[in-house]
Coordinates of C-alpha atoms in Angstrom, one line a residue:
M1 CA -41.1 22.0 5.0
F2 CA -37.8 23.0 3.5
D3 CA -37.4 24.0 -0.1
L4 CA -34.5 21.8 -1.1
S5 CA -33.6 23.9 -4.2
A6 CA -32.9 26.8 -1.8
C7 CA -30.8 24.8 0.8
H8 CA -27.1 25.2 0.3
V9 CA -23.7 24.9 2.1
E10 CA -20.8 26.9 0.7
R11 CA -17.3 27.9 2.0
T12 CA -16.6 31.4 3.0
P13 CA -13.2 33.0 2.1
R14 CA -12.1 32.1 5.6
Q15 CA -13.1 28.4 5.1
D16 CA -16.1 28.6 7.4
Y17 CA -19.5 27.3 6.3
Q18 CA -22.2 29.6 4.9
V19 CA -25.5 27.6 5.4
T20 CA -28.6 29.0 3.7
W21 CA -32.1 27.6 3.4
H22 CA -35.7 28.5 2.7
S23 CA -38.7 27.4 4.7
L24 CA -42.3 27.3 3.8
H25 CA -43.0 28.5 7.3
P26 CA -41.2 31.9 7.4
G27 CA -39.8 33.0 10.7
Q28 CA -39.7 29.5 12.2
R29 CA -36.8 28.7 14.5
V30 CA -34.3 26.2 12.9
S31 CA -31.6 24.3 14.9
I32 CA -28.5 23.4 13.0
Y33 CA -26.4 20.3 14.0
M34 CA -23.0 19.4 12.7
S35 CA -21.2 16.1 12.4
E36 CA -18.3 14.4 10.6
D37 CA -20.6 11.4 10.0
A38 CA -23.6 11.8 7.8
E39 CA -24.9 8.4 8.8
Q40 CA -25.5 9.7 12.3
F41 CA -28.3 11.8 10.9
Y42 CA -29.6 9.1 8.6
R43 CA -29.7 6.5 11.4
G44 CA -31.8 8.8 13.4
D45 CA -29.3 9.0 16.3
P46 CA -29.8 11.9 18.7
P47 CA -28.2 14.9 16.9
G48 CA -26.6 16.3 20.0
T49 CA -26.3 20.0 20.8
P50 CA -27.1 22.5 18.0
V51 CA -24.3 24.7 16.9
V52 CA -26.8 27.4 15.9
E53 CA -30.4 28.2 16.5
T54 CA -31.9 31.0 14.4
T55 CA -35.0 32.3 12.5
T56 CA -33.0 34.1 9.8
E57 CA -32.7 31.3 7.1
Q58 CA -28.9 31.7 7.0
A59 CA -26.0 31.1 9.3
V60 CA -22.2 31.2 9.2
I61 CA -20.7 28.3 11.2
A62 CA -17.1 28.2 12.2
N63 CA -15.2 25.3 10.6
P64 CA -13.5 23.4 13.4
D65 CA -11.2 21.5 11.1
V66 CA -10.7 22.4 7.4
H67 CA -9.3 18.9 6.7
V68 CA -12.6 17.2 7.6
R69 CA -15.9 16.9 5.7
H70 CA -18.8 18.2 7.8
Y71 CA -22.5 17.5 7.4
F72 CA -25.4 19.5 8.7
Y73 CA -28.8 18.6 10.0
L74 CA -31.4 21.4 10.0
L75 CA -34.3 20.8 12.3
S76 CA -37.3 23.1 12.3
E77 CA -39.4 23.9 15.3
H78 CA -42.2 21.9 13.5
G79 CA -40.1 18.8 13.5
E80 CA -39.1 18.9 9.8
G81 CA -35.5 18.0 9.1
V82 CA -33.0 18.0 6.2
V83 CA -29.4 16.9 5.8
L84 CA -27.0 19.2 4.0
A85 CA -23.4 19.4 2.9
E86 CA -21.2 21.1 0.4
R87 CA -21.9 20.1 -3.2
Q88 CA -18.2 20.8 -4.2
F89 CA -15.5 19.0 -2.3
P90 CA -12.7 21.6 -2.0
L91 CA -9.5 20.2 -3.6
Q92 CA -6.7 22.1 -5.1
G93 CA -5.9 19.5 -7.7
A94 CA -9.4 18.4 -8.7
P95 CA -11.8 21.4 -8.7
N96 CA -14.7 19.5 -10.3
F97 CA -14.9 16.9 -7.4
R98 CA -18.4 17.0 -6.1
D99 CA -21.1 15.1 -4.1
L100 CA -24.3 13.8 -5.7
G101 CA -26.1 13.9 -2.4
G102 CA -29.2 15.8 -1.5
Y103 CA -31.2 15.4 -4.8
E104 CA -34.8 14.6 -4.4
T105 CA -36.4 11.7 -6.3
E106 CA -39.8 11.7 -8.0
E107 CA -41.1 9.5 -5.2
G108 CA -40.0 11.9 -2.5
G109 CA -36.7 10.2 -1.4
R110 CA -33.4 12.0 -1.1
L111 CA -29.9 10.9 -2.1
K112 CA -27.6 10.5 0.9
W113 CA -24.7 12.8 1.2
G114 CA -21.2 11.3 1.3
R115 CA -22.0 8.1 -0.7
L116 CA -21.7 9.0 -4.4
Y117 CA -19.0 11.4 -5.8
R118 CA -18.0 12.5 -9.3
S119 CA -14.7 14.1 -10.3
S120 CA -12.1 15.0 -12.9
K121 CA -8.7 13.2 -13.0
L122 CA -6.9 12.7 -9.7
S123 CA -3.3 12.8 -10.9
G124 CA -2.9 16.4 -9.7
L125 CA -3.9 16.0 -6.1
S126 CA -1.7 17.6 -3.5
E127 CA -0.7 15.7 -0.4
E128 CA -3.4 17.7 1.5
D129 CA -5.9 16.8 -1.2
M130 CA -5.1 13.1 -0.9
A131 CA -5.5 13.2 2.9
R132 CA -8.9 14.8 2.5
V133 CA -10.0 12.2 -0.1
R134 CA -8.7 9.3 2.0
R135 CA -11.0 10.5 4.9
L136 CA -14.0 10.0 2.6
G137 CA -13.6 6.3 3.0
L138 CA -13.9 5.5 -0.7
T139 CA -14.2 1.8 -1.5
L140 CA -14.6 2.0 -5.3
V141 CA -13.1 4.4 -7.9
C142 CA -14.5 4.0 -11.4
D143 CA -12.1 5.5 -14.0
F144 CA -13.7 6.0 -17.4
R145 CA -10.6 7.2 -19.2
Q146 CA -8.9 5.4 -22.0
A147 CA -5.8 3.3 -21.2
V148 CA -3.4 6.0 -22.6
E149 CA -5.0 8.6 -20.4
Q150 CA -4.7 6.4 -17.3
E151 CA -1.0 5.7 -18.1
L152 CA -0.1 9.4 -18.6
D153 CA -2.1 10.6 -15.6
P154 CA -2.4 7.7 -13.2
T155 CA -4.9 8.0 -10.3
N156 CA -3.0 8.6 -7.1
L157 CA -4.7 8.8 -3.7
G158 CA -1.5 8.3 -1.7
E159 CA -0.2 5.5 0.5
G160 CA -2.6 3.7 2.9
H161 CA -5.7 4.1 0.7
T162 CA -7.7 1.0 0.4
H163 CA -10.1 1.0 -2.6
L164 CA -10.9 -0.9 -5.7
L165 CA -9.7 1.0 -8.7
A166 CA -11.9 -0.1 -11.6
S167 CA -10.7 0.7 -15.1
L168 CA -13.8 1.1 -17.3
P169 CA -12.5 2.8 -20.4
V170 CA -15.2 4.6 -22.4
S171 CA -14.4 5.3 -26.0
P172 CA -17.3 6.9 -27.9
G173 CA -16.9 6.1 -31.6
S174 CA -16.9 9.7 -32.7
S175 CA -14.1 10.6 -30.3
R176 CA -11.6 7.7 -30.7
N177 CA -9.5 9.5 -33.3
F178 CA -10.1 12.8 -31.5
I179 CA -8.4 11.6 -28.4
E180 CA -5.6 10.0 -30.3
N181 CA -5.0 13.3 -32.2
L182 CA -5.3 15.2 -28.9
H183 CA -2.3 13.5 -27.5
N184 CA -0.4 14.6 -30.6
G185 CA -1.5 18.3 -30.1
I186 CA -4.1 18.3 -32.9
I187 CA -7.7 19.1 -32.6
L188 CA -9.9 18.3 -35.6
V189 CA -13.4 19.6 -34.9
D190 CA -15.5 21.5 -37.4
N191 CA -18.6 22.0 -35.3
V192 CA -18.2 21.6 -31.6
S193 CA -21.9 21.3 -30.8
D194 CA -22.5 18.6 -33.4
F195 CA -19.4 16.8 -32.2
M196 CA -20.5 16.8 -28.6
L197 CA -24.0 15.7 -29.5
D198 CA -22.5 12.8 -31.5
I199 CA -20.3 11.8 -28.5
N200 CA -23.3 11.8 -26.1
R201 CA -25.5 9.8 -28.5
D202 CA -22.7 7.3 -28.9
F203 CA -22.6 6.7 -25.1
V204 CA -26.0 5.1 -25.7
H205 CA -25.1 3.4 -29.0
S206 CA -21.9 1.6 -28.0
Q207 CA -20.7 2.4 -24.5
L208 CA -23.5 1.0 -22.3
P209 CA -21.6 -2.3 -21.5
R210 CA -19.1 -0.3 -19.5
Y211 CA -21.8 1.5 -17.6
A212 CA -23.5 -1.8 -16.9
E213 CA -20.2 -3.0 -15.4
M214 CA -20.3 0.1 -13.2
F215 CA -23.7 -0.8 -11.8
Q216 CA -22.6 -4.3 -11.1
L217 CA -19.7 -2.9 -9.1
L218 CA -22.0 -0.5 -7.3
L219 CA -24.2 -3.5 -6.2
T220 CA -21.1 -5.1 -4.6
R221 CA -19.8 -2.0 -2.8
E222 CA -21.7 -0.5 0.2
H223 CA -19.4 2.4 1.0
P224 CA -18.6 5.6 -0.8
V225 CA -18.0 5.5 -4.5
L226 CA -16.2 7.9 -6.9
L227 CA -16.7 8.2 -10.7
H228 CA -14.2 10.1 -12.7
C229 CA -12.7 10.7 -16.1
A230 CA -10.3 13.5 -17.4
S231 CA -12.4 16.6 -16.8
G232 CA -15.3 15.0 -15.0
K233 CA -17.9 16.3 -17.4
D234 CA -18.7 14.0 -20.4
R235 CA -18.0 10.3 -19.6
T236 CA -18.5 10.9 -15.9
G237 CA -21.5 13.2 -16.6
F238 CA -23.2 10.3 -18.4
G239 CA -22.4 7.8 -15.7
S240 CA -23.7 10.2 -13.0
A241 CA -26.8 10.8 -15.0
L242 CA -27.5 7.1 -15.3
I243 CA -27.1 6.6 -11.5
L244 CA -29.4 9.5 -10.7
D245 CA -31.9 8.3 -13.2
V246 CA -31.9 4.7 -11.8
L247 CA -32.4 6.2 -8.3
G248 CA -35.4 8.1 -9.5
V249 CA -34.2 11.6 -9.8
P250 CA -36.2 13.7 -12.4
E251 CA -34.5 14.5 -15.7
N252 CA -34.5 18.3 -15.1
T253 CA -32.6 17.8 -11.8
I254 CA -30.1 15.5 -13.6
V255 CA -29.5 18.2 -16.2
E256 CA -29.0 20.8 -13.4
D257 CA -26.3 18.6 -11.8
Y258 CA -24.7 18.1 -15.2
M259 CA -24.5 21.8 -15.7
L260 CA -22.6 22.4 -12.5
T261 CA -19.4 21.6 -14.3
N262 CA -19.6 25.1 -15.8
R263 CA -19.5 26.4 -12.3
Y264 CA -16.9 24.3 -10.7
L265 CA -14.5 23.6 -13.5
P266 CA -12.2 26.7 -14.0
I267 CA -12.8 26.8 -17.8
D268 CA -11.1 30.1 -18.4
D269 CA -8.0 28.9 -16.5
E270 CA -8.0 25.7 -18.6
V271 CA -8.3 27.6 -21.8
A272 CA -5.4 29.9 -20.8
R273 CA -3.3 26.8 -19.9
L274 CA -4.1 25.0 -23.2
A275 CA -3.8 28.1 -25.5
G276 CA -1.1 27.6 -28.0
Q277 CA -0.7 23.9 -27.3
F278 CA -3.0 22.7 -30.0
A279 CA -3.2 23.1 -33.8
D280 CA -5.8 22.2 -36.5
Q281 CA -5.0 20.1 -39.6
T282 CA -3.4 23.1 -41.3
G283 CA -1.0 23.7 -38.4
A284 CA -2.8 26.9 -37.3
S285 CA -3.4 27.5 -33.6
V286 CA -6.8 26.5 -32.3
S287 CA -8.9 29.4 -31.1
D288 CA -9.7 30.1 -27.5
E289 CA -13.4 30.0 -28.5
L290 CA -13.1 26.4 -29.7
L291 CA -11.2 25.4 -26.6
R292 CA -13.8 26.9 -24.4
S293 CA -16.6 25.2 -26.3
L294 CA -14.9 21.9 -25.8
M295 CA -14.4 22.4 -22.1
E296 CA -18.0 23.6 -21.2
V297 CA -21.2 21.6 -21.0
R298 CA -24.6 22.4 -22.4
P299 CA -28.0 21.0 -21.5
E300 CA -28.6 19.6 -25.0
Y301 CA -25.6 17.3 -24.7
I302 CA -26.9 15.2 -21.8
R303 CA -30.5 15.5 -23.0
A304 CA -29.3 13.9 -26.3
C305 CA -28.5 10.8 -24.2
F306 CA -32.0 10.6 -22.8
E307 CA -33.5 11.2 -26.2
E308 CA -31.5 8.4 -27.6
I309 CA -32.5 6.1 -24.8
R310 CA -36.2 6.9 -25.5
K311 CA -35.7 6.1 -29.2
R312 CA -34.0 2.8 -28.7
F313 CA -35.8 1.3 -25.7
E314 CA -39.5 0.6 -25.0
S315 CA -39.4 2.0 -21.5
K316 CA -37.0 2.8 -18.7
E317 CA -37.6 -0.7 -17.2
H318 CA -36.6 -2.2 -20.6
F319 CA -33.5 0.0 -20.7
Y320 CA -32.4 -0.9 -17.2
A321 CA -32.9 -4.6 -17.7
S322 CA -31.6 -5.0 -21.3
A323 CA -28.8 -2.4 -21.4
L324 CA -27.7 -2.0 -17.8
N325 CA -28.4 -5.6 -16.5
L326 CA -30.5 -4.2 -13.7
D327 CA -33.6 -6.0 -12.7
A328 CA -36.2 -4.7 -10.2
A329 CA -34.3 -6.3 -7.3
G330 CA -31.1 -4.6 -8.2
I331 CA -32.7 -1.2 -8.6
R332 CA -34.4 -1.7 -5.2
Q333 CA -31.0 -2.6 -3.6
L334 CA -29.4 0.6 -5.0
R335 CA -32.3 2.7 -3.9
D336 CA -32.2 1.2 -0.4
R337 CA -28.5 1.9 -0.2
Y338 CA -28.3 5.4 -1.5
L339 CA -31.7 7.0 -0.7
H340 CA -33.3 7.9 2.6

């Protein structure tokens, strides 16, 4: 058996792949196969010739094409297998673009890689970035930003990209004036933690119809899907959490995925970029500490969403049916599509 929490794929400085894993059978030989098509491994097709065979629980694999997404299948000598890929999709213009694949559900299923993505805004993608994203084969892009955000920073994936761009503006009650002021260079927040908790609770209070629309779109689209907002952390974080929850992923794992924004979003760079651009109600410059607090995520933020759901609904089934318009058949369809 492989310990999924210890199985990772990362890029080396030379853009090769560093694959690491942990087996409950130390010293066993593991064969590693590589493909541009994750479905090859999920269909059970013959994996071909291994690129590496080793007993060391780690391997560096040469990247044959840096513009292509590669997936890996690790097969132990005992016949156990696991599919792996990079969590972060390397893009210059959207560093918080990542894959929700690989997470294990409470019933022992695993999310397929290359089917569900989450990201920050896509207006800053380079031509090379856009070419990489187009090769993902996205058929649906859900944009949770407000209309003014979409107009100022339109989603751009380049010519020749065929996908449905779904505008699903999410406007938590406590943040409406905040975003309006933000576009005028003003930040009015007394307590960042309380402010963010209020926003996350309001996702449950008043924004669920938008996320219910998202699920109806997911039910109609069988190919890769992307969720995004501005930074890819709050509105997208809640949408991703709902999907993982409906698919049966434990709450602690959902929180771990939520927290990856602090790893992948260059918060210090963002703070440096924004420093001096915003003022408070007195006209004084907003501190770096406040900007950093607004850019980062904390476990209690997403947990506030789940706590609010538990307060307002009798059970998960009641929540799915009454708030997300998902009956048992719809949930089964999503699980059949995204789990293996």
